[in-house]
Coordinates of C-alpha atoms and ligand atoms in Angstrom, one line a residue:
M162 CA 87.5 129.7 49.6
S163 CA 89.5 126.5 50.3
G164 CA 90.9 125.7 48.9
S165 CA 90.0 128.2 50.4
G166 CA 87.8 128.6 52.9
I167 CA 89.4 128.2 56.3
G168 CA 88.1 129.9 59.6
D169 CA 85.1 127.7 59.9
Q170 CA 82.6 129.9 62.1
G171 CA 80.1 127.1 63.1
S172 CA 79.5 123.9 61.6
G173 CA 76.6 125.2 59.3
I174 CA 74.5 121.5 59.5
G175 CA 71.1 121.7 60.4
H176 CA 70.6 124.9 57.9
P177 CA 67.1 124.7 56.3
G178 CA 68.5 122.9 53.2
S179 CA 72.3 122.1 54.5
G180 CA 71.8 118.1 54.8
T181 CA 70.6 116.2 51.7
E182 CA 69.9 112.8 54.2
G183 CA 67.3 111.8 55.1
R184 CA 65.7 113.7 53.0
P185 CA 62.9 112.3 50.3
G186 CA 63.3 113.3 46.8
S187 CA 66.6 112.6 45.2
D188 CA 69.9 114.9 44.6
F189 CA 68.8 115.3 41.2
D190 CA 65.0 116.4 42.6
R191 CA 66.4 119.2 44.5
A192 CA 68.7 120.5 41.8
T193 CA 66.6 121.2 39.6
E194 CA 64.2 122.5 41.2
A195 CA 66.6 125.1 42.8
A196 CA 67.9 124.9 38.9
E197 CA 64.5 126.1 37.8
W198 CA 64.4 128.1 40.7
L199 CA 67.6 129.8 39.1
R200 CA 65.8 129.9 35.9
G201 CA 63.0 132.1 36.6
H202 CA 65.5 134.6 37.6
G203 CA 67.2 135.2 35.5
C204 CA 70.0 132.8 35.6
G205 CA 69.4 130.9 32.4
G206 CA 71.7 130.5 29.4
A207 CA 75.0 131.7 31.2
D208 CA 78.4 130.9 29.9
V209 CA 79.5 130.8 32.4
A210 CA 80.0 129.8 36.1
V211 CA 83.1 131.6 38.7
V212 CA 83.2 129.6 42.3
L213 CA 85.4 132.5 43.9
G214 CA 87.3 131.6 46.8
S215 CA 88.7 132.8 49.9
G216 CA 88.9 136.6 49.5
L217 CA 87.9 136.5 45.7
G218 CA 84.0 137.4 45.3
D219 CA 85.2 141.1 45.1
F220 CA 85.0 139.5 41.2
A221 CA 81.1 139.9 41.5
D222 CA 81.6 143.8 41.6
H223 CA 82.3 143.5 38.5
L224 CA 79.6 141.8 36.6
D225 CA 77.2 144.7 34.5
E226 CA 73.9 144.7 34.4
S227 CA 73.9 142.5 37.2
F228 CA 71.8 141.0 40.2
T229 CA 71.8 139.4 43.6
L230 CA 70.2 136.2 45.5
P231 CA 71.0 135.7 47.9
Y232 CA 72.0 131.6 48.6
A233 CA 69.5 132.3 51.4
G234 CA 66.8 132.3 49.0
I235 CA 67.1 129.8 46.5
P236 CA 65.9 126.4 47.0
H237 CA 67.4 123.5 48.3
W238 CA 70.9 126.4 48.9
P239 CA 73.2 125.1 50.7
A240 CA 75.0 128.3 53.7
S241 CA 78.5 128.4 54.0
R242 CA 79.7 129.8 57.4
V243 CA 83.0 131.0 56.5
I244 CA 84.9 134.3 57.0
G245 CA 85.9 135.5 53.0
H246 CA 82.9 133.5 52.0
A247 CA 80.0 135.6 50.7
G248 CA 77.0 133.1 50.0
K249 CA 75.2 134.9 47.0
L250 CA 75.2 134.5 44.0
V251 CA 75.6 137.5 41.4
G252 CA 74.5 137.4 37.5
G253 CA 75.8 139.2 35.0
T254 CA 77.2 140.3 32.3
L255 CA 80.9 140.1 31.4
R256 CA 83.2 140.8 27.8
G257 CA 79.2 140.3 26.7
K258 CA 79.1 137.8 28.2
R259 CA 77.0 135.7 30.8
V260 CA 78.2 135.1 33.7
L261 CA 77.1 133.6 37.4
A262 CA 79.5 134.3 40.3
L263 CA 79.4 132.2 42.8
S264 CA 80.3 134.1 46.2
G265 CA 81.1 131.6 49.2
R266 CA 81.3 127.7 49.0
V267 CA 80.5 125.0 51.8
H268 CA 83.6 122.9 52.2
L269 CA 84.3 119.9 53.8
Y270 CA 85.6 120.1 56.9
E271 CA 83.0 122.3 57.8
G272 CA 80.9 118.7 58.3
H273 CA 78.9 118.6 55.9
P274 CA 78.4 115.6 53.5
M275 CA 79.4 115.7 49.4
A276 CA 76.8 115.8 47.7
T277 CA 76.0 119.5 50.0
V278 CA 79.0 120.3 48.9
T279 CA 78.8 120.0 45.7
F280 CA 75.3 120.5 44.8
A281 CA 76.5 124.1 43.4
I282 CA 78.3 122.4 40.4
R283 CA 75.0 120.3 40.1
V284 CA 72.6 123.1 39.9
M285 CA 74.9 124.0 37.3
G286 CA 74.9 121.7 35.3
R287 CA 70.9 120.8 35.4
L288 CA 70.1 124.5 34.5
G289 CA 73.6 123.9 31.2
V290 CA 75.9 126.0 32.0
P291 CA 78.3 124.2 30.1
R292 CA 82.0 125.6 32.2
V293 CA 83.0 126.3 35.7
I294 CA 86.3 128.4 36.9
L295 CA 87.2 127.3 40.3
T296 CA 89.5 129.8 42.0
N297 CA 90.5 128.8 45.6
A298 CA 93.3 130.3 48.2
A299 CA 96.0 127.9 48.9
G300 CA 99.5 126.9 50.0
G301 CA 101.9 127.1 47.8
I302 CA 104.5 123.6 48.4
S303 CA 107.2 124.6 44.6
P304 CA 109.3 127.6 44.8
N305 CA 107.5 128.8 41.5
C306 CA 104.3 128.8 43.8
S307 CA 105.1 132.1 45.8
R308 CA 103.0 134.2 47.8
G309 CA 100.4 135.8 45.4
A310 CA 101.6 134.2 42.5
L311 CA 98.7 132.6 40.8
M312 CA 98.1 129.4 39.4
V313 CA 96.0 127.7 36.3
I314 CA 95.2 124.0 38.1
D315 CA 96.6 121.6 35.6
D316 CA 95.4 118.1 37.4
H317 CA 94.5 117.3 41.5
I318 CA 95.4 115.2 43.6
N319 CA 92.4 114.4 45.7
L320 CA 93.7 113.5 49.3
M321 CA 90.1 114.2 51.1
G322 CA 89.4 111.3 52.0
D323 CA 86.0 110.8 50.7
N324 CA 84.7 111.2 47.1
P325 CA 81.7 113.2 46.4
L326 CA 80.6 110.1 43.8
V327 CA 80.0 107.6 46.2
G328 CA 76.8 106.1 46.8
P329 CA 74.0 104.8 44.1
N330 CA 75.2 106.8 40.9
D331 CA 72.5 108.9 39.3
E332 CA 73.0 108.1 35.8
R333 CA 70.8 111.5 35.5
F334 CA 73.9 112.8 36.0
G335 CA 76.3 110.8 34.3
L336 CA 78.4 107.8 34.1
R337 CA 78.7 105.5 37.6
F338 CA 82.5 105.3 36.6
P339 CA 83.2 109.2 34.5
D340 CA 86.3 109.6 33.2
M341 CA 89.9 112.2 34.8
S342 CA 92.0 112.0 32.8
H343 CA 91.3 115.9 31.2
V344 CA 89.7 117.3 34.9
Y345 CA 91.0 120.2 33.2
S346 CA 90.4 121.5 30.4
P347 CA 93.7 122.0 28.1
P348 CA 91.8 124.9 25.6
L349 CA 90.2 126.5 28.4
R350 CA 93.9 126.0 30.3
A351 CA 95.3 128.0 27.1
M352 CA 92.7 130.3 27.1
A353 CA 94.5 131.7 30.1
D354 CA 97.9 131.9 29.4
A355 CA 96.9 133.3 26.2
A356 CA 94.8 136.3 29.0
A357 CA 98.1 136.0 31.2
A358 CA 100.4 137.5 28.5
E359 CA 97.3 139.9 27.2
Q360 CA 96.8 141.4 30.8
G361 CA 100.3 141.2 31.4
V362 CA 99.6 139.2 35.0
P363 CA 101.9 136.6 35.2
I364 CA 100.7 133.0 36.1
Q365 CA 101.7 129.3 36.6
H366 CA 100.4 126.1 36.4
G367 CA 99.9 123.4 38.7
V368 CA 98.8 120.2 40.5
Y369 CA 96.0 120.6 43.2
V370 CA 96.3 118.4 46.0
A371 CA 93.2 118.6 48.2
V372 CA 93.2 117.8 51.7
L373 CA 90.0 118.1 53.9
G374 CA 91.0 121.1 56.1
P375 CA 90.4 122.2 58.8
S376 CA 93.7 122.4 60.3
Y377 CA 96.5 123.1 58.1
E378 CA 99.1 120.6 56.8
T379 CA 102.6 119.2 59.0
P380 CA 105.2 120.2 57.6
A381 CA 106.0 116.4 57.2
E382 CA 102.8 116.2 55.5
I383 CA 103.7 118.9 53.0
R384 CA 107.1 117.4 51.9
A385 CA 105.3 114.2 51.5
F386 CA 102.8 116.0 49.2
R387 CA 106.1 117.5 47.6
G388 CA 107.0 114.2 47.0
L389 CA 103.5 113.3 45.2
G390 CA 104.1 116.0 42.9
A391 CA 102.4 118.5 44.7
D392 CA 102.3 122.0 43.9
A393 CA 99.6 123.6 45.8
V394 CA 97.7 122.9 48.5
G395 CA 93.9 123.7 49.5
M396 CA 91.0 122.6 50.8
S397 CA 87.9 122.6 48.6
T398 CA 88.2 122.4 43.8
A399 CA 88.5 118.8 43.8
P400 CA 85.3 117.7 44.6
E401 CA 83.7 120.5 41.9
A402 CA 85.6 119.6 39.7
I403 CA 85.3 115.9 40.0
V404 CA 81.0 116.4 40.4
A405 CA 81.4 119.2 37.0
R406 CA 83.1 115.9 34.8
H407 CA 80.6 113.7 36.1
M408 CA 78.1 115.8 34.3
G409 CA 80.4 116.6 31.1
I410 CA 80.7 120.4 32.8
E411 CA 84.2 122.1 31.2
V412 CA 86.0 123.0 34.2
L413 CA 89.3 125.7 34.8
G414 CA 91.0 125.9 38.0
I415 CA 92.8 129.0 39.0
S416 CA 95.1 129.3 42.7
C417 CA 95.7 132.0 44.1
I418 CA 98.3 130.8 47.2
T419 CA 98.2 132.8 49.4
N420 CA 101.2 131.6 51.5
P421 CA 103.2 129.4 51.8
A422 CA 102.1 125.6 52.7
A423 CA 103.7 124.9 56.3
G424 CA 107.8 124.5 56.5
V425 CA 108.3 126.7 53.5
F426 CA 109.1 128.6 55.6
P427 CA 109.4 128.8 59.4
E428 CA 106.8 131.4 60.7
P429 CA 103.1 129.5 61.4
L430 CA 100.0 129.9 59.7
H431 CA 97.6 132.4 59.3
H432 CA 94.1 132.6 58.2
E433 CA 94.3 136.2 58.3
E434 CA 97.4 135.9 56.0
V435 CA 95.5 134.3 53.3
M436 CA 92.8 137.1 53.1
E437 CA 95.6 139.7 52.9
T438 CA 96.9 137.7 50.2
A439 CA 93.7 137.9 48.3
R440 CA 92.8 141.4 49.1
Q441 CA 96.7 142.1 47.2
V442 CA 96.3 140.0 44.4
K443 CA 92.6 140.0 43.6
G444 CA 93.0 143.3 41.2
Q445 CA 95.3 140.6 39.0
F446 CA 92.9 137.7 40.0
I447 CA 90.0 140.2 37.9
G448 CA 92.2 141.0 35.1
L449 CA 92.8 137.7 34.7
L450 CA 89.0 136.1 34.8
E451 CA 88.5 139.3 32.5
G452 CA 90.2 138.5 29.9
I453 CA 89.2 134.8 30.0
I454 CA 85.8 135.0 30.3
G455 CA 86.4 137.0 27.0
R456 CA 88.1 134.4 25.2
L457 CA 85.0 132.7 26.0
Ligands
HPA74 N1 97.2 124.8 53.0 C1 95.2 124.3 52.6 N2 94.7 124.8 52.7 C2 95.1 126.7 52.0 C3 96.4 126.8 52.4 C4 97.2 125.9 52.6 O1 98.2 126.3 53.0 N3 96.5 128.6 52.2 C5 95.2 128.6 51.4 N4 94.1 127.6 52.0

């Protein structure tokens, strides 16, 4: 995920249900319809939804009593075509908690409007899911965010050039000017620390800068982001986090640092490296998520 998610194989535009513009009905109605459909398919009463980033989808295989709902069957749900994104919702239980794992997300760089990029979070909100864990693959900017590190997102800088709340505000979702002082829940971040200690998984904390992509950054951009206070860079998560807070959903963000950001080392960046690192750390990543979810 983009943060992940890189390596787009097509725009995704034109997929039935992928767009929201020029279609009758509101995003609120569409999200409500999808939520009702999911409720009718066993997704009601979830304790947490987990959005799985590029190469991190295996978490979904660790759920007990699991069931799979391909995105294509969910009303209005958009499809992502990025390598490493499966495109399915897996429901199940983990350490006694009810979990919805969203394996695959759509990205702004695919050409989708923000409403489409954040539709899944709108649906989670309408379903009454109280908290989301947003995961992504990201490039490491600060020295403690080396390849393979897991970083709890303390805050983000949105440099995507767009905001999912632009346009008329639907008060049924939330306020026109929602507060963003504590986007990433301090209690959930503390749970991540406790889970990491319990599991023996080293974790970092830092600021995630969200960019549009799909090209990777230039070394000059990374130097600029470092100066702005960013520790990691990726192509997702911030829009979902903003929309989640708009709806009052608690948010935890975890970045898997899959590569040093551009210019940190002389080597060029490849999506294959992103996927390979995600594969290498997935055991720790899954252990961390299990520990966090067990504490909810
Ligand atoms: N930059 C932007 N997005 C990313 C990166 C990166 O270096 N690695 C994984 N997602």
